[in-house]
């Protein structure tokens, strides 16, 4: 009987560990001590995108650096991907009793930060959004309607069916347009190629479907936007950001000149200075 009980307990334990691994929506590395900062990378990127930034911020703050499921070496999870990540971050904050943390999010990570704050602004001190919008879908899709976006569509199927060579070509083209720093193109490309293919397809669908343009009006904490001006120029970028953020009261915006999407690669000193200034206010 004792042997049977031990076997049952071991089985339950193994099942629980397996289930936890399957539901793990991110990996987190913690560096430094002080007030907490949650650093969210953009789509397909690992937490290493913040490597140089964290090297400085960790001297004064406790940096929680995330890599999301399906990217880098973090195993993929089942969809809805972005919803599970949001739930997981909320649980992580509660479990670790992180009070008044500052969110620093790049691209999708910035959008995630806004989404978290629309529900519970009181958890956070400030959000620093690095080249991110409340609705990526509205920027990219003509006559955008989030309700019409589904996982099953011809474009998604084409990407799922791409062979490795075709996907690599696409990744190279994308990487080349996201940073003016040519030395970083190979790294960005590597992140894209390494991403779990289903996460790449369905996770991006989740992001396109998410429209926070109205709900950001609920955010009651300071939001600072650090926006890249290239390749479209400051006037075009300014118009886009003003339209997308018009329902958010009291936000401020700074423009990174001579920088494409990866500001941390194109203008690292400017970015670090801007973040430091916001943390000190």
mmCIF file of C-alpha atoms in Angstrom:
data_model
loop_
_atom_site.group_PDB
_atom_site.id
_atom_site.type_symbol
_atom_site.label_atom_id
_atom_site.label_comp_id
_atom_site.label_asym_id
_atom_site.label_seq_id
_atom_site.Cartn_x
_atom_site.Cartn_y
_atom_site.Cartn_z
ATOM 1 C CA UNK A 1 0.000 0.000 0.000
ATOM 2 C CA UNK A 2 2.833 2.409 0.878
ATOM 3 C CA UNK A 3 4.510 1.639 -2.429
ATOM 4 C CA UNK A 4 1.261 2.381 -4.257
ATOM 5 C CA UNK A 5 0.872 5.714 -2.462
ATOM 6 C CA UNK A 6 4.448 6.690 -3.312
ATOM 7 C CA UNK A 7 3.861 5.864 -6.980
ATOM 8 C CA UNK A 8 0.646 7.942 -7.002
ATOM 9 C CA UNK A 9 2.381 10.917 -5.349
ATOM 10 C CA UNK A 10 5.287 10.732 -7.779
ATOM 11 C CA UNK A 11 2.898 10.544 -10.720
ATOM 12 C CA UNK A 12 0.983 13.590 -9.478
ATOM 13 C CA UNK A 13 4.238 15.461 -8.882
ATOM 14 C CA UNK A 14 5.573 14.692 -12.372
ATOM 15 C CA UNK A 15 2.227 15.647 -13.912
ATOM 16 C CA UNK A 16 2.216 18.933 -12.001
ATOM 17 C CA UNK A 17 5.766 19.772 -13.103
ATOM 18 C CA UNK A 18 4.922 18.916 -16.717
ATOM 19 C CA UNK A 19 1.753 21.013 -16.591
ATOM 20 C CA UNK A 20 3.654 23.943 -15.079
ATOM 21 C CA UNK A 21 6.256 23.723 -17.844
ATOM 22 C CA UNK A 22 3.557 23.653 -20.502
ATOM 23 C CA UNK A 23 1.860 26.717 -19.015
ATOM 24 C CA UNK A 24 5.042 28.741 -18.460
ATOM 25 C CA UNK A 25 4.537 31.815 -20.594
ATOM 26 C CA UNK A 26 7.987 33.339 -20.094
ATOM 27 C CA UNK A 27 11.401 33.085 -18.526
ATOM 28 C CA UNK A 28 12.738 35.831 -16.228
ATOM 29 C CA UNK A 29 16.266 36.800 -15.230
ATOM 30 C CA UNK A 30 16.686 39.166 -12.282
ATOM 31 C CA UNK A 31 19.688 41.478 -11.956
ATOM 32 C CA UNK A 32 20.499 44.253 -9.498
ATOM 33 C CA UNK A 33 18.796 45.669 -6.428
ATOM 34 C CA UNK A 34 16.482 48.597 -5.832
ATOM 35 C CA UNK A 35 13.070 49.610 -7.145
ATOM 36 C CA UNK A 36 11.775 46.993 -9.601
ATOM 37 C CA UNK A 37 11.768 47.410 -13.369
ATOM 38 C CA UNK A 38 10.016 44.934 -15.660
ATOM 39 C CA UNK A 39 11.729 44.827 -19.050
ATOM 40 C CA UNK A 40 9.652 43.352 -21.878
ATOM 41 C CA UNK A 41 11.282 42.624 -25.266
ATOM 42 C CA UNK A 42 9.575 42.920 -28.626
ATOM 43 C CA UNK A 43 8.156 40.136 -30.759
ATOM 44 C CA UNK A 44 10.609 37.236 -31.378
ATOM 45 C CA UNK A 45 13.324 38.940 -29.293
ATOM 46 C CA UNK A 46 14.880 37.520 -26.166
ATOM 47 C CA UNK A 47 15.634 39.489 -23.037
ATOM 48 C CA UNK A 48 19.139 39.972 -24.410
ATOM 49 C CA UNK A 49 17.790 42.864 -26.454
ATOM 50 C CA UNK A 50 18.052 44.776 -23.145
ATOM 51 C CA UNK A 51 21.559 43.504 -22.323
ATOM 52 C CA UNK A 52 23.420 46.825 -22.495
ATOM 53 C CA UNK A 53 20.515 48.732 -20.951
ATOM 54 C CA UNK A 54 20.280 46.334 -18.013
ATOM 55 C CA UNK A 55 24.021 46.534 -17.457
ATOM 56 C CA UNK A 56 23.497 50.169 -16.405
ATOM 57 C CA UNK A 57 20.001 50.037 -14.901
ATOM 58 C CA UNK A 58 20.896 47.125 -12.613
ATOM 59 C CA UNK A 59 23.357 49.387 -10.784
ATOM 60 C CA UNK A 60 20.407 51.206 -9.201
ATOM 61 C CA UNK A 61 17.346 49.018 -9.831
ATOM 62 C CA UNK A 62 16.146 45.432 -9.624
ATOM 63 C CA UNK A 63 15.693 44.457 -13.265
ATOM 64 C CA UNK A 64 13.305 41.649 -14.169
ATOM 65 C CA UNK A 65 14.184 40.767 -17.763
ATOM 66 C CA UNK A 66 11.611 38.690 -19.647
ATOM 67 C CA UNK A 67 11.828 36.317 -22.602
ATOM 68 C CA UNK A 68 8.419 35.158 -23.768
ATOM 69 C CA UNK A 69 7.303 31.635 -24.655
ATOM 70 C CA UNK A 70 8.257 30.454 -28.122
ATOM 71 C CA UNK A 71 11.237 32.794 -28.375
ATOM 72 C CA UNK A 72 14.898 32.099 -27.686
ATOM 73 C CA UNK A 73 15.159 28.924 -25.622
ATOM 74 C CA UNK A 74 11.773 29.270 -23.905
ATOM 75 C CA UNK A 75 9.377 26.470 -24.946
ATOM 76 C CA UNK A 76 6.222 27.401 -26.837
ATOM 77 C CA UNK A 77 2.751 27.405 -25.275
ATOM 78 C CA UNK A 78 -0.685 26.918 -26.736
ATOM 79 C CA UNK A 79 -2.705 29.889 -27.978
ATOM 80 C CA UNK A 80 -4.117 32.366 -27.097
ATOM 81 C CA UNK A 81 -0.467 33.259 -26.611
ATOM 82 C CA UNK A 82 -0.634 36.943 -25.704
ATOM 83 C CA UNK A 83 -3.509 36.510 -23.245
ATOM 84 C CA UNK A 84 -1.571 33.801 -21.402
ATOM 85 C CA UNK A 85 1.501 36.011 -21.228
ATOM 86 C CA UNK A 86 -0.526 38.842 -19.724
ATOM 87 C CA UNK A 87 -2.035 36.499 -17.126
ATOM 88 C CA UNK A 88 1.384 35.064 -16.368
ATOM 89 C CA UNK A 89 2.929 38.499 -15.815
ATOM 90 C CA UNK A 90 0.124 39.458 -13.442
ATOM 91 C CA UNK A 91 0.712 36.241 -11.496
ATOM 92 C CA UNK A 92 4.454 36.864 -11.440
ATOM 93 C CA UNK A 93 3.950 40.367 -10.029
ATOM 94 C CA UNK A 94 1.614 39.062 -7.334
ATOM 95 C CA UNK A 95 3.828 36.094 -6.414
ATOM 96 C CA UNK A 96 6.942 38.247 -6.105
ATOM 97 C CA UNK A 97 5.080 41.129 -4.412
ATOM 98 C CA UNK A 98 6.400 43.686 -6.866
ATOM 99 C CA UNK A 99 4.884 46.981 -5.800
ATOM 100 C CA UNK A 100 4.990 50.078 -8.003
ATOM 101 C CA UNK A 101 7.253 48.557 -10.631
ATOM 102 C CA UNK A 102 8.193 50.530 -13.733
ATOM 103 C CA UNK A 103 7.518 48.795 -17.038
ATOM 104 C CA UNK A 104 9.988 49.319 -19.878
ATOM 105 C CA UNK A 105 8.658 47.636 -23.009
ATOM 106 C CA UNK A 106 9.917 47.598 -26.577
ATOM 107 C CA UNK A 107 7.516 47.159 -29.480
ATOM 108 C CA UNK A 108 5.097 44.360 -28.508
ATOM 109 C CA UNK A 109 6.520 44.591 -24.987
ATOM 110 C CA UNK A 110 5.401 48.213 -24.812
ATOM 111 C CA UNK A 111 1.925 47.301 -26.011
ATOM 112 C CA UNK A 112 1.800 44.566 -23.364
ATOM 113 C CA UNK A 113 2.726 47.146 -20.723
ATOM 114 C CA UNK A 114 -0.135 49.377 -21.818
ATOM 115 C CA UNK A 115 -2.526 46.417 -21.743
ATOM 116 C CA UNK A 116 -1.520 45.495 -18.203
ATOM 117 C CA UNK A 117 -2.042 49.085 -17.064
ATOM 118 C CA UNK A 118 -5.516 49.370 -18.593
ATOM 119 C CA UNK A 119 -6.621 46.741 -16.073
ATOM 120 C CA UNK A 120 -4.633 47.623 -12.977
ATOM 121 C CA UNK A 121 -2.681 50.864 -13.218
ATOM 122 C CA UNK A 122 -2.306 50.880 -9.431
ATOM 123 C CA UNK A 123 0.231 48.041 -9.636
ATOM 124 C CA UNK A 124 2.724 50.145 -11.539
ATOM 125 C CA UNK A 125 4.671 53.355 -11.065
ATOM 126 C CA UNK A 126 5.252 54.307 -14.688
ATOM 127 C CA UNK A 127 5.318 52.843 -18.183
ATOM 128 C CA UNK A 128 8.144 53.615 -20.587
ATOM 129 C CA UNK A 129 7.058 52.564 -24.057
ATOM 130 C CA UNK A 130 9.860 52.117 -26.593
ATOM 131 C CA UNK A 131 8.559 52.463 -30.149
ATOM 132 C CA UNK A 132 5.207 50.783 -29.546
ATOM 133 C CA UNK A 133 1.576 51.569 -30.326
ATOM 134 C CA UNK A 134 -1.772 50.733 -28.699
ATOM 135 C CA UNK A 135 -2.842 49.058 -31.951
ATOM 136 C CA UNK A 136 -0.290 47.626 -34.364
ATOM 137 C CA UNK A 137 -3.143 46.219 -36.424
ATOM 138 C CA UNK A 138 -4.652 49.638 -37.079
ATOM 139 C CA UNK A 139 -1.307 50.831 -38.409
ATOM 140 C CA UNK A 140 -0.715 47.864 -40.694
ATOM 141 C CA UNK A 141 -4.151 46.783 -41.923
ATOM 142 C CA UNK A 142 -6.382 48.972 -44.146
ATOM 143 C CA UNK A 143 -9.971 49.287 -42.846
ATOM 144 C CA UNK A 144 -8.841 47.609 -39.643
ATOM 145 C CA UNK A 145 -11.450 45.726 -37.633
ATOM 146 C CA UNK A 146 -10.099 43.542 -34.831
ATOM 147 C CA UNK A 147 -13.209 41.343 -34.864
ATOM 148 C CA UNK A 148 -12.469 40.123 -38.397
ATOM 149 C CA UNK A 149 -8.938 38.949 -37.593
ATOM 150 C CA UNK A 150 -8.660 35.186 -37.101
ATOM 151 C CA UNK A 151 -5.925 32.580 -36.809
ATOM 152 C CA UNK A 152 -7.109 30.806 -39.954
ATOM 153 C CA UNK A 153 -6.292 32.988 -42.927
ATOM 154 C CA UNK A 154 -4.297 32.570 -46.173
ATOM 155 C CA UNK A 155 -1.325 34.670 -45.026
ATOM 156 C CA UNK A 156 -0.869 32.684 -41.811
ATOM 157 C CA UNK A 157 -1.044 29.423 -43.712
ATOM 158 C CA UNK A 158 1.582 30.606 -46.213
ATOM 159 C CA UNK A 159 3.998 31.466 -43.398
ATOM 160 C CA UNK A 160 3.345 28.156 -41.636
ATOM 161 C CA UNK A 161 4.075 26.317 -44.886
ATOM 162 C CA UNK A 162 7.274 28.228 -45.719
ATOM 163 C CA UNK A 163 10.401 26.125 -46.001
ATOM 164 C CA UNK A 164 13.461 27.121 -43.985
ATOM 165 C CA UNK A 165 15.157 28.948 -46.873
ATOM 166 C CA UNK A 166 12.112 31.050 -47.723
ATOM 167 C CA UNK A 167 11.573 31.946 -44.088
ATOM 168 C CA UNK A 168 15.233 32.938 -43.752
ATOM 169 C CA UNK A 169 14.949 35.272 -46.736
ATOM 170 C CA UNK A 170 11.904 36.914 -45.183
ATOM 171 C CA UNK A 171 13.702 37.218 -41.831
ATOM 172 C CA UNK A 172 16.678 38.901 -43.514
ATOM 173 C CA UNK A 173 14.443 41.453 -45.202
ATOM 174 C CA UNK A 174 12.634 42.237 -41.971
ATOM 175 C CA UNK A 175 15.826 42.556 -39.913
ATOM 176 C CA UNK A 176 17.332 44.930 -42.454
ATOM 177 C CA UNK A 177 14.482 47.393 -42.042
ATOM 178 C CA UNK A 178 14.306 47.425 -38.255
ATOM 179 C CA UNK A 179 17.717 48.825 -37.346
ATOM 180 C CA UNK A 180 20.107 51.307 -38.908
ATOM 181 C CA UNK A 181 22.918 49.455 -37.136
ATOM 182 C CA UNK A 182 23.919 46.859 -39.734
ATOM 183 C CA UNK A 183 25.999 44.985 -37.188
ATOM 184 C CA UNK A 184 22.770 44.032 -35.390
ATOM 185 C CA UNK A 185 20.913 42.691 -38.431
ATOM 186 C CA UNK A 186 22.264 39.165 -37.986
ATOM 187 C CA UNK A 187 21.120 39.066 -34.352
ATOM 188 C CA UNK A 188 17.607 40.279 -35.164
ATOM 189 C CA UNK A 189 17.426 37.743 -37.993
ATOM 190 C CA UNK A 190 18.609 34.975 -35.665
ATOM 191 C CA UNK A 191 15.834 35.762 -33.178
ATOM 192 C CA UNK A 192 13.201 35.630 -35.928
ATOM 193 C CA UNK A 193 14.468 32.325 -37.341
ATOM 194 C CA UNK A 194 14.764 30.712 -33.917
ATOM 195 C CA UNK A 195 11.187 31.607 -32.950
ATOM 196 C CA UNK A 196 8.693 28.754 -32.764
ATOM 197 C CA UNK A 197 6.857 28.955 -36.088
ATOM 198 C CA UNK A 198 3.346 28.626 -34.677
ATOM 199 C CA UNK A 199 4.103 31.246 -32.040
ATOM 200 C CA UNK A 200 5.469 33.503 -34.764
ATOM 201 C CA UNK A 201 2.252 33.163 -36.748
ATOM 202 C CA UNK A 202 -0.478 32.919 -34.131
ATOM 203 C CA UNK A 203 1.221 35.130 -31.548
ATOM 204 C CA UNK A 204 1.508 37.911 -34.080
ATOM 205 C CA UNK A 205 -2.155 37.425 -34.911
ATOM 206 C CA UNK A 206 -2.912 38.001 -31.211
ATOM 207 C CA UNK A 207 -0.910 41.225 -31.344
ATOM 208 C CA UNK A 208 -2.615 42.489 -34.504
ATOM 209 C CA UNK A 209 -6.019 41.749 -33.020
ATOM 210 C CA UNK A 210 -5.305 43.682 -29.807
ATOM 211 C CA UNK A 211 -6.686 47.228 -30.005
ATOM 212 C CA UNK A 212 -6.076 49.401 -26.934
ATOM 213 C CA UNK A 213 -6.766 52.797 -28.527
ATOM 214 C CA UNK A 214 -9.951 53.293 -26.503
ATOM 215 C CA UNK A 215 -9.071 51.408 -23.316
ATOM 216 C CA UNK A 216 -5.831 53.342 -22.697
ATOM 217 C CA UNK A 217 -8.102 56.093 -21.374
ATOM 218 C CA UNK A 218 -8.288 53.964 -18.193
ATOM 219 C CA UNK A 219 -4.562 54.321 -17.499
ATOM 220 C CA UNK A 220 -3.965 56.608 -14.525
ATOM 221 C CA UNK A 221 -0.169 56.442 -14.192
ATOM 222 C CA UNK A 222 2.467 58.341 -16.199
ATOM 223 C CA UNK A 223 3.242 56.951 -19.640
ATOM 224 C CA UNK A 224 6.343 58.012 -21.552
ATOM 225 C CA UNK A 225 6.736 57.109 -25.213
ATOM 226 C CA UNK A 226 10.185 56.917 -26.808
ATOM 227 C CA UNK A 227 9.595 56.828 -30.549
ATOM 228 C CA UNK A 228 11.912 56.103 -33.474
ATOM 229 C CA UNK A 229 11.741 58.528 -36.392
ATOM 230 C CA UNK A 230 13.142 56.343 -39.176
ATOM 231 C CA UNK A 231 12.504 55.377 -41.889
ATOM 232 C CA UNK A 232 9.410 57.575 -42.270
ATOM 233 C CA UNK A 233 10.579 60.818 -40.656
ATOM 234 C CA UNK A 234 9.466 62.649 -37.534
ATOM 235 C CA UNK A 235 6.412 64.345 -39.069
ATOM 236 C CA UNK A 236 4.846 61.068 -40.211
ATOM 237 C CA UNK A 237 5.702 59.310 -36.954
ATOM 238 C CA UNK A 238 4.336 62.200 -34.889
ATOM 239 C CA UNK A 239 1.000 62.065 -36.726
ATOM 240 C CA UNK A 240 0.715 58.304 -36.153
ATOM 241 C CA UNK A 241 1.482 58.513 -32.446
ATOM 242 C CA UNK A 242 -0.829 61.457 -31.827
ATOM 243 C CA UNK A 243 -3.689 59.587 -33.484
ATOM 244 C CA UNK A 244 -3.086 56.303 -31.678
ATOM 245 C CA UNK A 245 -2.546 57.837 -28.232
ATOM 246 C CA UNK A 246 -5.212 60.555 -28.371
ATOM 247 C CA UNK A 247 -7.358 58.894 -25.685
ATOM 248 C CA UNK A 248 -4.496 58.642 -23.198
ATOM 249 C CA UNK A 249 -4.318 61.651 -20.895
ATOM 250 C CA UNK A 250 -1.059 63.113 -19.708
ATOM 251 C CA UNK A 251 1.422 61.020 -21.630
ATOM 252 C CA UNK A 252 4.693 62.485 -22.898
ATOM 253 C CA UNK A 253 6.695 61.580 -25.982
ATOM 254 C CA UNK A 254 10.315 61.929 -27.047
ATOM 255 C CA UNK A 255 11.622 61.248 -30.546
ATOM 256 C CA UNK A 256 14.855 59.385 -31.217
ATOM 257 C CA UNK A 257 16.369 60.996 -34.269
ATOM 258 C CA UNK A 258 18.364 58.792 -36.630
ATOM 259 C CA UNK A 259 16.917 55.635 -35.172
ATOM 260 C CA UNK A 260 14.780 52.859 -36.598
ATOM 261 C CA UNK A 261 12.658 50.447 -34.563
ATOM 262 C CA UNK A 262 15.472 49.052 -32.378
ATOM 263 C CA UNK A 263 16.398 52.256 -30.581
ATOM 264 C CA UNK A 264 18.586 50.309 -28.136
ATOM 265 C CA UNK A 265 20.802 49.351 -31.104
ATOM 266 C CA UNK A 266 20.673 52.600 -33.093
ATOM 267 C CA UNK A 267 20.766 55.192 -30.297
ATOM 268 C CA UNK A 268 21.751 53.313 -27.107
ATOM 269 C CA UNK A 269 23.115 56.345 -25.245
ATOM 270 C CA UNK A 270 20.030 58.413 -26.054
ATOM 271 C CA UNK A 271 17.742 55.602 -24.898
ATOM 272 C CA UNK A 272 19.591 54.997 -21.650
ATOM 273 C CA UNK A 273 19.633 58.720 -20.853
ATOM 274 C CA UNK A 274 15.896 58.995 -21.524
ATOM 275 C CA UNK A 275 15.100 55.996 -19.296
ATOM 276 C CA UNK A 276 17.348 57.278 -16.502
ATOM 277 C CA UNK A 277 15.608 60.665 -16.580
ATOM 278 C CA UNK A 278 12.194 59.037 -16.287
ATOM 279 C CA UNK A 279 13.253 56.769 -13.428
ATOM 280 C CA UNK A 280 14.550 59.752 -11.466
ATOM 281 C CA UNK A 281 11.343 61.786 -11.773
#
